[in-house]
PDB file of C-alpha atoms in Angstrom:
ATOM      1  CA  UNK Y   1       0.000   0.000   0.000  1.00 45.00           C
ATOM      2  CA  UNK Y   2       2.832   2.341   0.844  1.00 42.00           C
ATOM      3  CA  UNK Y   3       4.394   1.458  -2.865  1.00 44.00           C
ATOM      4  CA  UNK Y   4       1.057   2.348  -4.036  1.00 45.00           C
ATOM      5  CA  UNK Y   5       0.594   6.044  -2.508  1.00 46.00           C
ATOM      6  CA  UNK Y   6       3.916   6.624  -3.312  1.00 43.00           C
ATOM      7  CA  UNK Y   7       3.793   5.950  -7.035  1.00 47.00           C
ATOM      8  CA  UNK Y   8       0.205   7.456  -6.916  1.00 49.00           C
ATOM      9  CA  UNK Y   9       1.869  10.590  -5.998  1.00 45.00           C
ATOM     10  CA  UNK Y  10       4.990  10.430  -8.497  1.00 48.00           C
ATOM     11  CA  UNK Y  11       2.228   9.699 -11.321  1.00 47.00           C
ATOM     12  CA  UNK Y  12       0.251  13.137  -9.806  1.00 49.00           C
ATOM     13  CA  UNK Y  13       3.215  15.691 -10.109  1.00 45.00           C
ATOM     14  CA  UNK Y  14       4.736  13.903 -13.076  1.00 47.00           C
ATOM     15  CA  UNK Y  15       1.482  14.288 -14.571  1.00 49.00           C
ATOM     16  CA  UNK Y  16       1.167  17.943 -13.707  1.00 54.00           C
ATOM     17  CA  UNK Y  17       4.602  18.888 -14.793  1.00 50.00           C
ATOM     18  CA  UNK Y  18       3.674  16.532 -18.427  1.00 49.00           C
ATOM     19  CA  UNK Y  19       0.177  18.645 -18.775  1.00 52.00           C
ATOM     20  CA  UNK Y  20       1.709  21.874 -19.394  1.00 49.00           C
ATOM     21  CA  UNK Y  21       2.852  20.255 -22.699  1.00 49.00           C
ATOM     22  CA  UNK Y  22       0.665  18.297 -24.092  1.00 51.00           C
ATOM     23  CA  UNK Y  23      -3.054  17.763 -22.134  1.00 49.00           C
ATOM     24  CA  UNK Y  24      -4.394  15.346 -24.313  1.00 45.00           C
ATOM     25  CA  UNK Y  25      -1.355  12.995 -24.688  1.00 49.00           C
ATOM     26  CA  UNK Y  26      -0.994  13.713 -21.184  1.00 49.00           C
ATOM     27  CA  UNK Y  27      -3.895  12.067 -19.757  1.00 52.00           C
ATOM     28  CA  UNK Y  28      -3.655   8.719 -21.767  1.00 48.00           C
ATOM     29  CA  UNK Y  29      -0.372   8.493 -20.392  1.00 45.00           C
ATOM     30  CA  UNK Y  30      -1.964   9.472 -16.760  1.00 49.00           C
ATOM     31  CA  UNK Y  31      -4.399   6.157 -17.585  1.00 50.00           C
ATOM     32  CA  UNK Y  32      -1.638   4.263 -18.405  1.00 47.00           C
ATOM     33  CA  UNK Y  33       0.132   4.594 -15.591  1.00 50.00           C
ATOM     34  CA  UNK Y  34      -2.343   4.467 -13.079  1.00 49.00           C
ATOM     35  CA  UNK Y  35      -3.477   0.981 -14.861  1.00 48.00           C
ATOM     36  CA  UNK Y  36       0.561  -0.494 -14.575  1.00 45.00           C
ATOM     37  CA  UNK Y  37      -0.139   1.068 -10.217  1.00 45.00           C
ATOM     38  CA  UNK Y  38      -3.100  -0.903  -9.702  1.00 46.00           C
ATOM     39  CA  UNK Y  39      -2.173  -4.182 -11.484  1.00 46.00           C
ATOM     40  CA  UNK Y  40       1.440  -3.933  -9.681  1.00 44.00           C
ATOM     41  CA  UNK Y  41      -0.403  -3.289  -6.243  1.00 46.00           C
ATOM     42  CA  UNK Y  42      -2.728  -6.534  -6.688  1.00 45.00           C
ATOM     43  CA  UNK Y  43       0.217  -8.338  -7.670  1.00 46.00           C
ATOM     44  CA  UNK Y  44       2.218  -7.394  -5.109  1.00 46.00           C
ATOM     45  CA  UNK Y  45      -1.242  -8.246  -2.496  1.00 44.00           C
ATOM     46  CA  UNK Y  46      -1.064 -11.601  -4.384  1.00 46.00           C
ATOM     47  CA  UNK Y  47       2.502 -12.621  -4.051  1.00 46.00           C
ATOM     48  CA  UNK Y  48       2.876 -11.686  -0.074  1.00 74.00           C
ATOM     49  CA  UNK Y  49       0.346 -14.220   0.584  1.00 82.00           C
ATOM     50  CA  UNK Y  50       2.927 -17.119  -1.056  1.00 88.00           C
ATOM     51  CA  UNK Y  51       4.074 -18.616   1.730  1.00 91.00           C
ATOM     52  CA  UNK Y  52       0.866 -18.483   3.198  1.00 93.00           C
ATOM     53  CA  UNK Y  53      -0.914 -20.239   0.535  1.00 94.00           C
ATOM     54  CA  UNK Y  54       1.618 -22.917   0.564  1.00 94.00           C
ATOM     55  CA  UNK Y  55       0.545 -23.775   3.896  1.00 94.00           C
ATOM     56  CA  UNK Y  56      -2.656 -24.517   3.370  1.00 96.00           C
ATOM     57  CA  UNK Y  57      -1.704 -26.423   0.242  1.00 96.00           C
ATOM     58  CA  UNK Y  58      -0.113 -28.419   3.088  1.00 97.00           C
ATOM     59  CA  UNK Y  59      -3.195 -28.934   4.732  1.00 97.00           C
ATOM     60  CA  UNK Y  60      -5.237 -29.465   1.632  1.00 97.00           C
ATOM     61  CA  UNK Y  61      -2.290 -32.201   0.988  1.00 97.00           C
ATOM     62  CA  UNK Y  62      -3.447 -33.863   4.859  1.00 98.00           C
ATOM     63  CA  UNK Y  63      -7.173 -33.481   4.247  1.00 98.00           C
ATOM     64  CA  UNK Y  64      -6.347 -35.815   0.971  1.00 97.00           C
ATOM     65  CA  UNK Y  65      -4.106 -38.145   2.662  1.00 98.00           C
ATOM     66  CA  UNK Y  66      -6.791 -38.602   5.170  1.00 98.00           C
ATOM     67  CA  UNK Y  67      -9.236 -39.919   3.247  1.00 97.00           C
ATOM     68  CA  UNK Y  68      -7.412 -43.190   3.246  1.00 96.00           C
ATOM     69  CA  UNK Y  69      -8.362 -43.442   7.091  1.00 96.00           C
ATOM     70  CA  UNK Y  70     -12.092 -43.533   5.928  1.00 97.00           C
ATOM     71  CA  UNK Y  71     -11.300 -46.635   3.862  1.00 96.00           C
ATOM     72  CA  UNK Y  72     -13.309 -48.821   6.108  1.00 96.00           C
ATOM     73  CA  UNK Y  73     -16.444 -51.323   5.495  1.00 96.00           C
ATOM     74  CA  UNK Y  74     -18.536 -49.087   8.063  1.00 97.00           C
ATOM     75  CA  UNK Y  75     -21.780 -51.069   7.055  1.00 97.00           C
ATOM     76  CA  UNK Y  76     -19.654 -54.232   8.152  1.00 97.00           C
ATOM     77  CA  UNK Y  77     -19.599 -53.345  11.576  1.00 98.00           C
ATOM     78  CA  UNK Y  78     -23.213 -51.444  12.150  1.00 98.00           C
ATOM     79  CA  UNK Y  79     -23.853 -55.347  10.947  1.00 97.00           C
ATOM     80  CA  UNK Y  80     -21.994 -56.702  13.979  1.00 97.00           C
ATOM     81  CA  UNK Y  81     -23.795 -54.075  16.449  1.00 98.00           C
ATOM     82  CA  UNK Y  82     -26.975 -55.308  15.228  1.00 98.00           C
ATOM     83  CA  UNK Y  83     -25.907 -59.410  15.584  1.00 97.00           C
ATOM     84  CA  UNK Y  84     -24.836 -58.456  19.081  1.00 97.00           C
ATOM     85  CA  UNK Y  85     -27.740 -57.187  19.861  1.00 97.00           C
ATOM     86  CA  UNK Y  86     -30.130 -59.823  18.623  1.00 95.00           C
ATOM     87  CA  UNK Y  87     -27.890 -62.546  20.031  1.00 95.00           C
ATOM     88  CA  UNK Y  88     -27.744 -61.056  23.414  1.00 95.00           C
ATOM     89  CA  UNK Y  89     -31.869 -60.533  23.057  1.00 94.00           C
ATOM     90  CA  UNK Y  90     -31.987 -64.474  22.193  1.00 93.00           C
ATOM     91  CA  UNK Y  91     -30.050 -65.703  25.474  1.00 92.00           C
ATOM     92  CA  UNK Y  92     -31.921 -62.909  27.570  1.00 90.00           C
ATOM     93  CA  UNK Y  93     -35.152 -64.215  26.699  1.00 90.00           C
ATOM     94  CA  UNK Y  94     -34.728 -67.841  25.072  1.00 88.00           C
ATOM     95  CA  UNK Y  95     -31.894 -69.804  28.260  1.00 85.00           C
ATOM     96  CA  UNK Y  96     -33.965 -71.361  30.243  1.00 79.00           C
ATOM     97  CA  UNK Y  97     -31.047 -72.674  32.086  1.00 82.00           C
ATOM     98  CA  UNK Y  98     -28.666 -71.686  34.635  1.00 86.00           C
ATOM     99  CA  UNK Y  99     -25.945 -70.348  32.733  1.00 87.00           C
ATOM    100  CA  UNK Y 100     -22.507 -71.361  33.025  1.00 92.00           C
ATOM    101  CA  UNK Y 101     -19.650 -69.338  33.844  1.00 94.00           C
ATOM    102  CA  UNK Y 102     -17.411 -69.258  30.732  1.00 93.00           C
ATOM    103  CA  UNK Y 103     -21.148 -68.664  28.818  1.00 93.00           C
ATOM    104  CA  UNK Y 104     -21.528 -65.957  30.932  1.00 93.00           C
ATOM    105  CA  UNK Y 105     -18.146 -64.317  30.616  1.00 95.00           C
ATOM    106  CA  UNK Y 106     -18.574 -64.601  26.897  1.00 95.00           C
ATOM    107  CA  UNK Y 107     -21.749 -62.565  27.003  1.00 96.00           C
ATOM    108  CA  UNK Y 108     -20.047 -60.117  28.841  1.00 96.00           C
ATOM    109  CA  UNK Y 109     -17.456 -59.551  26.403  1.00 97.00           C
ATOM    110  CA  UNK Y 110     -19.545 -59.497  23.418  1.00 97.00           C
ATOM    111  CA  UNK Y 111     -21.573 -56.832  25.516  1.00 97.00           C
ATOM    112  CA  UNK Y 112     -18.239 -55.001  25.629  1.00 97.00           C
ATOM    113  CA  UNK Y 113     -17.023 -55.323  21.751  1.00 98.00           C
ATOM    114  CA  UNK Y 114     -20.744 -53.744  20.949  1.00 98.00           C
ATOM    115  CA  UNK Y 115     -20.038 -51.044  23.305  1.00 98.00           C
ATOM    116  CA  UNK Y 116     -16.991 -50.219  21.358  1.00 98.00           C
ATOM    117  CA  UNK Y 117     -18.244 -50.909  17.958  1.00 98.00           C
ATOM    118  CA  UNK Y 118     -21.541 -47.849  18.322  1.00 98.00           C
ATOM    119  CA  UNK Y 119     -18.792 -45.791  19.870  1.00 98.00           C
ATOM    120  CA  UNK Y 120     -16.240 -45.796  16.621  1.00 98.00           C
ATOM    121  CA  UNK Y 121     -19.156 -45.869  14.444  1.00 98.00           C
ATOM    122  CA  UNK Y 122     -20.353 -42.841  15.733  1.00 98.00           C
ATOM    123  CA  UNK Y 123     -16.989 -41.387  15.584  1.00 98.00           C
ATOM    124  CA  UNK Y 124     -16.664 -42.672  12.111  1.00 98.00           C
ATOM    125  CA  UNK Y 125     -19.475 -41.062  10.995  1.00 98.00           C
ATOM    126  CA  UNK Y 126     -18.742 -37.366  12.927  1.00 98.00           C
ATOM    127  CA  UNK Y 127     -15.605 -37.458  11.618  1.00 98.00           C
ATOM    128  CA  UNK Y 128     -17.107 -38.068   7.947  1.00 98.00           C
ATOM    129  CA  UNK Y 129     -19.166 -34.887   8.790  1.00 98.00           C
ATOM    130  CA  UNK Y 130     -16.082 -32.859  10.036  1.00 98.00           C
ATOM    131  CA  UNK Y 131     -13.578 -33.744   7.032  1.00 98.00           C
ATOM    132  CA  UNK Y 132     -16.627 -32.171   4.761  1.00 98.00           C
ATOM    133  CA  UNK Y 133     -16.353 -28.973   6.448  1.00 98.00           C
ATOM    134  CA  UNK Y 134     -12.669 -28.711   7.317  1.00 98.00           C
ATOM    135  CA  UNK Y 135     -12.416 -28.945   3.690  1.00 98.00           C
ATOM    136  CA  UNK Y 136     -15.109 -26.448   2.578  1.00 97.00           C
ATOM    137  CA  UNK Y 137     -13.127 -23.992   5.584  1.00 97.00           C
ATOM    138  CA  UNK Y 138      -9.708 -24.385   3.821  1.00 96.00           C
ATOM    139  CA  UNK Y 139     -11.231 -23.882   0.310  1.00 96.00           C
ATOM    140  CA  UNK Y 140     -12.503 -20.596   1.370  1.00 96.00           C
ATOM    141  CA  UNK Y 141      -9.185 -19.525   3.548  1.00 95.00           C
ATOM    142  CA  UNK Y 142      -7.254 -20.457   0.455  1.00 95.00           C
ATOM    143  CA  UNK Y 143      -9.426 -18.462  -1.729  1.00 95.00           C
ATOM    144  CA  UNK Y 144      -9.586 -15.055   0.633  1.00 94.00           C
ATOM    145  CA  UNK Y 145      -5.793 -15.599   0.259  1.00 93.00           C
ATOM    146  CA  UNK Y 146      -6.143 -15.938  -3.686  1.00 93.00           C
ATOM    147  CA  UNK Y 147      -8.151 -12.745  -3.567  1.00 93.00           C
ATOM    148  CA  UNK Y 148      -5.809 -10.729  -0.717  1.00 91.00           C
ATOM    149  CA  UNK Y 149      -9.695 -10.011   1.009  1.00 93.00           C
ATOM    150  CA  UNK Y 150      -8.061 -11.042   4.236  1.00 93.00           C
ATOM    151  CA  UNK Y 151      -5.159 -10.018   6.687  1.00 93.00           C
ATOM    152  CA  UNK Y 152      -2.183 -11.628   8.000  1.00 91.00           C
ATOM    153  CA  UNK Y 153      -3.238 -11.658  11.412  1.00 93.00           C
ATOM    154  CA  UNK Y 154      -6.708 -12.847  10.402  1.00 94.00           C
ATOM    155  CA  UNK Y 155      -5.020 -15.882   8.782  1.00 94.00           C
ATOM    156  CA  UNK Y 156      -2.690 -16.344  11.659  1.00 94.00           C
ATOM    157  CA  UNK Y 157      -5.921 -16.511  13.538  1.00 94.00           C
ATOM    158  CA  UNK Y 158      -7.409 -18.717  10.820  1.00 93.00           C
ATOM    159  CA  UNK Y 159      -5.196 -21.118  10.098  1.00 94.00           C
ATOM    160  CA  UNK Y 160      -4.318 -22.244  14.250  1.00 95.00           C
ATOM    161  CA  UNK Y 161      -7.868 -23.452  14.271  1.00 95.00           C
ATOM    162  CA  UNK Y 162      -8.103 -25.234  11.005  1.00 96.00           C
ATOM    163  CA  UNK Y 163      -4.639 -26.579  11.955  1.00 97.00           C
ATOM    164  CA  UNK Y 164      -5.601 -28.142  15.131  1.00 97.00           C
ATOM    165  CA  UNK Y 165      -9.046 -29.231  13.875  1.00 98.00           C
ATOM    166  CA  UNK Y 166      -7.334 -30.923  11.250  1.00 98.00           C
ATOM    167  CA  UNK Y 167      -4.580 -32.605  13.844  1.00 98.00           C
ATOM    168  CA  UNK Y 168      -7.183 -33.773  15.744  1.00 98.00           C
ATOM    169  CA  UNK Y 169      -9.563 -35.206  12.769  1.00 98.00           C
ATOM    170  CA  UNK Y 170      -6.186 -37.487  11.538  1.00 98.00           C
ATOM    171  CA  UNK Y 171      -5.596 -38.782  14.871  1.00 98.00           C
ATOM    172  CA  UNK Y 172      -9.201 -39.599  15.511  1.00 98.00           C
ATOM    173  CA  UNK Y 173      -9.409 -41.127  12.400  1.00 98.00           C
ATOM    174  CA  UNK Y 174      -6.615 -42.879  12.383  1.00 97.00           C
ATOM    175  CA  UNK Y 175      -7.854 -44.512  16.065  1.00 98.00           C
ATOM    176  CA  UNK Y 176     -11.048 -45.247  14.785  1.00 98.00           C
ATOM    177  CA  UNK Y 177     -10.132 -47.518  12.050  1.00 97.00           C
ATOM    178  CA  UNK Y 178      -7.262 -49.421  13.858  1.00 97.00           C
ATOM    179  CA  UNK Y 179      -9.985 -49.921  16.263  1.00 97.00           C
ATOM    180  CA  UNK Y 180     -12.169 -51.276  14.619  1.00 97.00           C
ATOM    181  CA  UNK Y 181     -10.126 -54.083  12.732  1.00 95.00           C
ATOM    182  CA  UNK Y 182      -8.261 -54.864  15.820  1.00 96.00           C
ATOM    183  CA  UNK Y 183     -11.117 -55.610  18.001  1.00 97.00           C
ATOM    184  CA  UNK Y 184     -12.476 -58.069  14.572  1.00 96.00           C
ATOM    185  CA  UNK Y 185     -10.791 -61.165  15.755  1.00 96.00           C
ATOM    186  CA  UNK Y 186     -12.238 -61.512  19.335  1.00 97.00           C
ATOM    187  CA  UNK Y 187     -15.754 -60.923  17.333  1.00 97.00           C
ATOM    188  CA  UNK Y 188     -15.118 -63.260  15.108  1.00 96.00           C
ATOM    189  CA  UNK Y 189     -14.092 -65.851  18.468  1.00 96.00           C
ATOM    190  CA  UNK Y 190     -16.613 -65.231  20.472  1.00 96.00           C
ATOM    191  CA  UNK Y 191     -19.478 -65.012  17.925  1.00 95.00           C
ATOM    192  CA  UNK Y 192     -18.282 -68.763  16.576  1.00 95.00           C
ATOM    193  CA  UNK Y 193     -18.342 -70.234  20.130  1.00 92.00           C
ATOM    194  CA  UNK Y 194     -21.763 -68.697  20.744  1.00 94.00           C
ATOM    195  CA  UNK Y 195     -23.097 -70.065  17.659  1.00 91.00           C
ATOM    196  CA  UNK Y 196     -24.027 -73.708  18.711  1.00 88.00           C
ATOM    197  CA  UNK Y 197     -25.825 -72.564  21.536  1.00 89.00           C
ATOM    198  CA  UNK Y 198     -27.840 -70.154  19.714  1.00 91.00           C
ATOM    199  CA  UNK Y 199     -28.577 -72.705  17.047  1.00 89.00           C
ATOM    200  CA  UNK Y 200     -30.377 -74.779  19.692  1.00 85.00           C
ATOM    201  CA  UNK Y 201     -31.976 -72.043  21.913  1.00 85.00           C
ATOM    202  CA  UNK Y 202     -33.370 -70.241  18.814  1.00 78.00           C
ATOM    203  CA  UNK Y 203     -36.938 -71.381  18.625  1.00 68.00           C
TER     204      UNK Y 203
END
């Protein structure tokens, strides 16, 4: 801006000193001018904002990379919470027996793996919702950048939110889908030894 005024008021006495010459050459050189000012200021708005804009290409470049995290067969596991459910329902209502220990101990623990299979779903799909907007957020940052309609401190401002949002989307992410596949193989256990005895309860 200071480059700007400056030149603004070179163009103003150079124009001044030009018009006692020639007044109609004068002015389309006065147009001239003034056009080269204002595309040089917008340039120059443009290209202080570089290093700027390459950080949030960086965390465009995450937001990407983090769709591999949502890589997961979430209908797969909403199909678990519901066999849970319905096989807990069965022994509730169908045993007519006293039930052992170990079948006991077994409910229990499938009790526990639905537990943590509505929590990461959930998760999984909040953290669907919250990549959506993260990205719409750093598509418009970028762009006020783009356009210079913002300020440095603003962005500062800005960009420490997105940036934490965003670290905290990757790791939850990240935790939701190791969870998920590592909790598959005591499922897969328990739901084969219960299997027999829900054959011959089920009515």
């Amino acid at each position: 801006m200071i480059r700007f005024i400056c030149f603004t008021l070179f163009v103003f006495f150079f124009a001044r000193m030009f018009n006692k010459n020639n007044s109609y050459s004068s002015k389309g050189c006065i147009m001239l001018i003034l056009g080269f000012a204002l595309l040089l200021t917008f340039s120059s708005c443009k290209s202080s904002f570089s290093d700027e804009i390459k950080h949030v290409d960086g965390l465009e470049i995450t937001l990407l990379d983090n769709k591999e995290n949502f890589d997961v067969d979430i209908e797969l596991f909403k199909s678990r919470i519901t066999y849970i459910e319905r096989s807990l329902r069965t022994f509730s209502n169908d045993y007519a027996h006293t039930m052992p220990l170990e079948l006991g101990n077994q409910l229990s623990k499938f009790k526990g793996l639905k537990k943590i299979y509505i929590k990461r779903v959930g998760q999984y799909e909040n953290n669907i919702k919250e990549q959506s907007e993260l990205e719409r957020q750093i598509t418009a940052l970028k762009k006020d950048l783009l356009n210079a309609s913002i300020s440095k401190e603003e962005f500062l401002a800005y960009v420490k939110t997105e940036s934490l949002d965003i670290d905290r989307l990757v790791i939850s992410t990240n935790e939701v889908k190791k969870s998920l596949y590592e909790i598959e193989s005591e499922y897969t256990r328990i739901s084969k030894e219960l299997e027999e005895e829900l054959a011959r309860i089920t009515p």
